[in-house]
PDB file of C-alpha atoms in Angstrom:
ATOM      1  CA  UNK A  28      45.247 132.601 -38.666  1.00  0.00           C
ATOM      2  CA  UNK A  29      47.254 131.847 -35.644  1.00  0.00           C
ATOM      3  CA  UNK A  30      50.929 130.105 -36.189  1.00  0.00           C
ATOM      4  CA  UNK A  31      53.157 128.800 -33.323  1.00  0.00           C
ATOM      5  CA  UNK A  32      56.251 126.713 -34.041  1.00  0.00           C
ATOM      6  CA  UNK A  33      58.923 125.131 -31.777  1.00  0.00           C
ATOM      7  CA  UNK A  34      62.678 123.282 -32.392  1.00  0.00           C
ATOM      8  CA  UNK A  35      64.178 120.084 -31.058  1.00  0.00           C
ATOM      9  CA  UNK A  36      67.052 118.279 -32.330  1.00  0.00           C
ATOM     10  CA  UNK A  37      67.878 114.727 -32.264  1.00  0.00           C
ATOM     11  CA  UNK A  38      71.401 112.938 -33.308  1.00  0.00           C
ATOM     12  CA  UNK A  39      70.971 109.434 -35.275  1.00  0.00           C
ATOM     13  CA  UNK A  40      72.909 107.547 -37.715  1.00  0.00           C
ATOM     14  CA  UNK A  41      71.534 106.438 -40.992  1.00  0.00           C
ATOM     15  CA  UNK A  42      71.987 105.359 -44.735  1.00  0.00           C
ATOM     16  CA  UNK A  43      70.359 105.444 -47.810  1.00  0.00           C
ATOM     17  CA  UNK A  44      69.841 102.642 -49.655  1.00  0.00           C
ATOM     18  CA  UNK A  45      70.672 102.405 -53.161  1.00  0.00           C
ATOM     19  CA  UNK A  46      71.876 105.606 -53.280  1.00  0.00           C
ATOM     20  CA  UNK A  47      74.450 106.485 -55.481  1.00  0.00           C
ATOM     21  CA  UNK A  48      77.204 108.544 -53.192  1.00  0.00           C
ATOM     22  CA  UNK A  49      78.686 108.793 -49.834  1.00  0.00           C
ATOM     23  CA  UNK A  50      74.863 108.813 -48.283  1.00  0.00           C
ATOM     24  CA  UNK A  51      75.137 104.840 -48.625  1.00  0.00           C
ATOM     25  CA  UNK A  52      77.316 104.774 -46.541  1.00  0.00           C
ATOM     26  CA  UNK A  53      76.561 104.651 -43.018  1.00  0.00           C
ATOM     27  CA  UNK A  54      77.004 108.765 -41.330  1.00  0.00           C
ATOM     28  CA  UNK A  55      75.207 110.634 -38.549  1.00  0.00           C
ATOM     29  CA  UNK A  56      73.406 113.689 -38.639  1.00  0.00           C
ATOM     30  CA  UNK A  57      72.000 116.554 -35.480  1.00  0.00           C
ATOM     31  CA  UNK A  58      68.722 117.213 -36.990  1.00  0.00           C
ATOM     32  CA  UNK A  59      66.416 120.356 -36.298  1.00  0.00           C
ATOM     33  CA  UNK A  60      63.028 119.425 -36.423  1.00  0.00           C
ATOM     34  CA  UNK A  61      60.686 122.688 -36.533  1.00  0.00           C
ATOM     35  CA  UNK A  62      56.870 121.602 -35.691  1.00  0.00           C
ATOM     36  CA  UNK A  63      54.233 124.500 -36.297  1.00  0.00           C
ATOM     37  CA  UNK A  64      51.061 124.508 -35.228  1.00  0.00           C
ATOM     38  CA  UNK A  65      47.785 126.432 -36.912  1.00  0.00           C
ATOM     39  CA  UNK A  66      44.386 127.366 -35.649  1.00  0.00           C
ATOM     40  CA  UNK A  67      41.747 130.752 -36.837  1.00  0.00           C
ATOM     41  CA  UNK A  68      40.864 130.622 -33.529  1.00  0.00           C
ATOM     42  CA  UNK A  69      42.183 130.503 -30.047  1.00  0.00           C
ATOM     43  CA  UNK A  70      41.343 128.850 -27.187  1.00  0.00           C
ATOM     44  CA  UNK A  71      38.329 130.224 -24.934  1.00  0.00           C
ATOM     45  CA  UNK A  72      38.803 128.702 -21.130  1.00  0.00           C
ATOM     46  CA  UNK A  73      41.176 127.175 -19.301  1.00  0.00           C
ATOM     47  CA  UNK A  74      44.725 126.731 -19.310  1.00  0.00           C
ATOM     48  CA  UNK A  75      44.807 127.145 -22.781  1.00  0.00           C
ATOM     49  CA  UNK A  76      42.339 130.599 -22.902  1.00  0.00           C
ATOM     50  CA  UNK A  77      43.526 132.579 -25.633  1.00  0.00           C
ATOM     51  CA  UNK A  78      46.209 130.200 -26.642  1.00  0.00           C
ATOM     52  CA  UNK A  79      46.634 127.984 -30.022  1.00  0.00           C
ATOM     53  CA  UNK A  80      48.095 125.220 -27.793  1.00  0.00           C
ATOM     54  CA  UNK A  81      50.497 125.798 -24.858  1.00  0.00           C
ATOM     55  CA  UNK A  82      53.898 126.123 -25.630  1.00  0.00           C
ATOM     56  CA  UNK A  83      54.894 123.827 -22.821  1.00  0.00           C
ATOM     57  CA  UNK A  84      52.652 120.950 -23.748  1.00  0.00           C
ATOM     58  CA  UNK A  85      53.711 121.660 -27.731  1.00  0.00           C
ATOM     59  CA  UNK A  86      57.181 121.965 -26.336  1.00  0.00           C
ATOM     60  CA  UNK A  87      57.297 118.538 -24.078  1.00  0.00           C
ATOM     61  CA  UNK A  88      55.687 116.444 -27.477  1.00  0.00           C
ATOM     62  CA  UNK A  89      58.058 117.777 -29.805  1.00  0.00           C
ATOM     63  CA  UNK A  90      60.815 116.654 -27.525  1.00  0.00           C
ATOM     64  CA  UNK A  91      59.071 113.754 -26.964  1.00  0.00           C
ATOM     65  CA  UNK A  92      58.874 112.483 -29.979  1.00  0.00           C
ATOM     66  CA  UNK A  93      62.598 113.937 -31.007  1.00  0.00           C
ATOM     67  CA  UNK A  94      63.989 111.819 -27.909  1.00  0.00           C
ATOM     68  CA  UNK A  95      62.544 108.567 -28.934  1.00  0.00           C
ATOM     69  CA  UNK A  96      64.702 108.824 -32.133  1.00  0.00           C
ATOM     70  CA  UNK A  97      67.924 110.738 -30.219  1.00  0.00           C
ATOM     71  CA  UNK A  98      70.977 108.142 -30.427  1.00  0.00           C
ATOM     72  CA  UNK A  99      69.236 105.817 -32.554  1.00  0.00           C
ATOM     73  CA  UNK A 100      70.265 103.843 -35.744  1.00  0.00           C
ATOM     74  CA  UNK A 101      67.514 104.637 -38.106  1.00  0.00           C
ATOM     75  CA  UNK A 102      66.702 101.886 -40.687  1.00  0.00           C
ATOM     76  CA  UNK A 103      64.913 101.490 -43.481  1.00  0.00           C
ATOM     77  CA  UNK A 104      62.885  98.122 -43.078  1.00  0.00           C
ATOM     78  CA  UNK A 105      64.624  95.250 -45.357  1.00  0.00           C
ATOM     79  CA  UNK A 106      67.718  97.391 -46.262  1.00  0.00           C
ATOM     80  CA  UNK A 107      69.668  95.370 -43.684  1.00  0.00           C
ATOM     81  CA  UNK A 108      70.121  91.784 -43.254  1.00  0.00           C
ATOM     82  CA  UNK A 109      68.419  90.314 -40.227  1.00  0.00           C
ATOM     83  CA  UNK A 110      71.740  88.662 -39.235  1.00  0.00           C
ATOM     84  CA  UNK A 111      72.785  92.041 -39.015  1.00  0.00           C
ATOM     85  CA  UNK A 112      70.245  93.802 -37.438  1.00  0.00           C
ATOM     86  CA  UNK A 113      70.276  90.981 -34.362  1.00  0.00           C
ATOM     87  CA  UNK A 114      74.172  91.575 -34.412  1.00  0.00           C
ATOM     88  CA  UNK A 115      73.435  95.541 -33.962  1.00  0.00           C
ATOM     89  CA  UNK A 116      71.099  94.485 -31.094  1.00  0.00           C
ATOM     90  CA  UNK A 117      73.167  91.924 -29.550  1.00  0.00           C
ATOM     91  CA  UNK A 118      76.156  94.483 -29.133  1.00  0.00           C
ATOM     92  CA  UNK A 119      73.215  97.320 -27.515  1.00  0.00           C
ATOM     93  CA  UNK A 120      72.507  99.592 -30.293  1.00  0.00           C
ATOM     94  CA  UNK A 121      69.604 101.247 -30.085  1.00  0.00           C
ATOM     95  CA  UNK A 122      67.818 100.535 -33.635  1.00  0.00           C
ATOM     96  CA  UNK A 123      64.379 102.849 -34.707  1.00  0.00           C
ATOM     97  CA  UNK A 124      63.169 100.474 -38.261  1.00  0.00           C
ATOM     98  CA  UNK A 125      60.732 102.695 -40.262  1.00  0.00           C
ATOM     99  CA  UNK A 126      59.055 101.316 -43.188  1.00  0.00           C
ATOM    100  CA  UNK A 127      60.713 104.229 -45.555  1.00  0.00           C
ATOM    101  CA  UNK A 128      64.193 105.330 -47.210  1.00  0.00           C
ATOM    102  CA  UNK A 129      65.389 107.517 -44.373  1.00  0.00           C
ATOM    103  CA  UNK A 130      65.696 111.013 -46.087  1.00  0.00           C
ATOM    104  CA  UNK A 131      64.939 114.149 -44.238  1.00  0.00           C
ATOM    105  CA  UNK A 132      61.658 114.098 -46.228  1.00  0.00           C
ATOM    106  CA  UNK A 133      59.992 111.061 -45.074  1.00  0.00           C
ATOM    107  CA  UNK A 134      61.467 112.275 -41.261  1.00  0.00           C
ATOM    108  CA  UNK A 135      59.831 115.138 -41.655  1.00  0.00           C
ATOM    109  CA  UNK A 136      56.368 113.499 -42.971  1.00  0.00           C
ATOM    110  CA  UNK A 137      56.281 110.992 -39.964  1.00  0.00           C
ATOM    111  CA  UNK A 138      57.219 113.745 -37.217  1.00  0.00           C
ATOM    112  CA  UNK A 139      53.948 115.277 -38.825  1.00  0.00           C
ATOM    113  CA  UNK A 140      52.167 112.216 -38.617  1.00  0.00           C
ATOM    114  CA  UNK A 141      53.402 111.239 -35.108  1.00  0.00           C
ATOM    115  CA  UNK A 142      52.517 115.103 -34.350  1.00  0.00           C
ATOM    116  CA  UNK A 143      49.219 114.709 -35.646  1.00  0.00           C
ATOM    117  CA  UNK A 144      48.302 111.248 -33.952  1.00  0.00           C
ATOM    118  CA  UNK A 145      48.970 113.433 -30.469  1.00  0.00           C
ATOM    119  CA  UNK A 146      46.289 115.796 -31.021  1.00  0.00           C
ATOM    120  CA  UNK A 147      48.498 119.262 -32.199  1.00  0.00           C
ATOM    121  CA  UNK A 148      46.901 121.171 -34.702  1.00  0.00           C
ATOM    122  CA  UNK A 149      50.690 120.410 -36.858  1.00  0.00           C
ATOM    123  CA  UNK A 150      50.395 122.215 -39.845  1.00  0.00           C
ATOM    124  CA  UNK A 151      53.895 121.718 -40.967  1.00  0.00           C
ATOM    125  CA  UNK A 152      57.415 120.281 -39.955  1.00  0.00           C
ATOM    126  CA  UNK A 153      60.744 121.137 -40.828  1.00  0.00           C
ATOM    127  CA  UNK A 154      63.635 118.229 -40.894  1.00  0.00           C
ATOM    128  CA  UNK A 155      66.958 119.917 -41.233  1.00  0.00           C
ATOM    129  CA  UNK A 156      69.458 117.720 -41.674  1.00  0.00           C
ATOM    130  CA  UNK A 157      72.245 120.187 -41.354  1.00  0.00           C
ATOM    131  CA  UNK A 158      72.041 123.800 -41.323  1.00  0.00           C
ATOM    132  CA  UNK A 159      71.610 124.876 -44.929  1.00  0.00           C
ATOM    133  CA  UNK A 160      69.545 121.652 -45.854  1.00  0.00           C
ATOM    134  CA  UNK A 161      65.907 121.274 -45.330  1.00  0.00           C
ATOM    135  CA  UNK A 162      62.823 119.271 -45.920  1.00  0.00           C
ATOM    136  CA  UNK A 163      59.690 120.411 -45.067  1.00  0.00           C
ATOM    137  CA  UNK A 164      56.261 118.621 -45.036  1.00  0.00           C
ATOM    138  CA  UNK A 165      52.909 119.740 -45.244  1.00  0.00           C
ATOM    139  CA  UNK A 166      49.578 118.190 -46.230  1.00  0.00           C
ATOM    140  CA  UNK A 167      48.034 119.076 -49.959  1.00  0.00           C
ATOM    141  CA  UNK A 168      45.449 121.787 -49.038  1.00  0.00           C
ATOM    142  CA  UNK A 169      47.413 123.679 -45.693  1.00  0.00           C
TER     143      UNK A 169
END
């Protein structure tokens, strides 16, 4: 089994709702996303001849996918008013609504999913939300 994994951060803001402690509060975090990739075999021709996946091309959609959330107010859909959220948009903020809670968890499970959707073999992905705290997802079965 081959294993290949790359880091990216992104800074965004966030909350949790109906959470019971300063995470309710609106704060901003630099996360370190770690993507790894999996294969038993390697590539046979091409570019990618004896590869997994190249590390540029699992490089630039890593970053890719980091950078579309970089600078963003994440928000959990319905958690905010929409008299607020057209307030955040009229001043510029850049707003990212996901249909989950924000926690480095469910980051981590739709960087997988957004992974996945591009064609990488993602095995796993790492959300660290600061340097000693982690979530990590991986699908039942890997």
């Amino acid at each position: 089994m081959y294993t290949l994994s790359t880091e990216y951060w992104f800074d965004s803001a966030h909350f949790l709702t109906d959470y019971n402690g300063k995470c309710e509060n609106l704060h901003g975090h630099q996360w370190r996303v770690t993507a790894y990739v999996r294969s038993n075999e390697l590539g046979t021709s091409g570019t990618e001849k004896d590869m997994v996946v190249d590390f540029a091309t699992l490089k630039r959609i890593v970053r890719e996918e980091c950078d579309a959330l970089d600078h963003t107010f994440l928000v959990e859909e319905g958690s905010l008013a929409p008299a607020t959220l057209e307030a955040l948009a009229s001043e510029g903020f850049s707003l990212t609504i996901l249909p989950f809670r924000t926690t480095s968890e469910n980051l981590a499970r739709y960087l997988f999913e957004r992974l996945s959707a591009r064609g990488l073999p993602v095995c796993r992905v790492d959300c660290n939300e600061t340097p000693n705290n982690r979530a990590s997802y991986e699908p039942d079965g890997e």
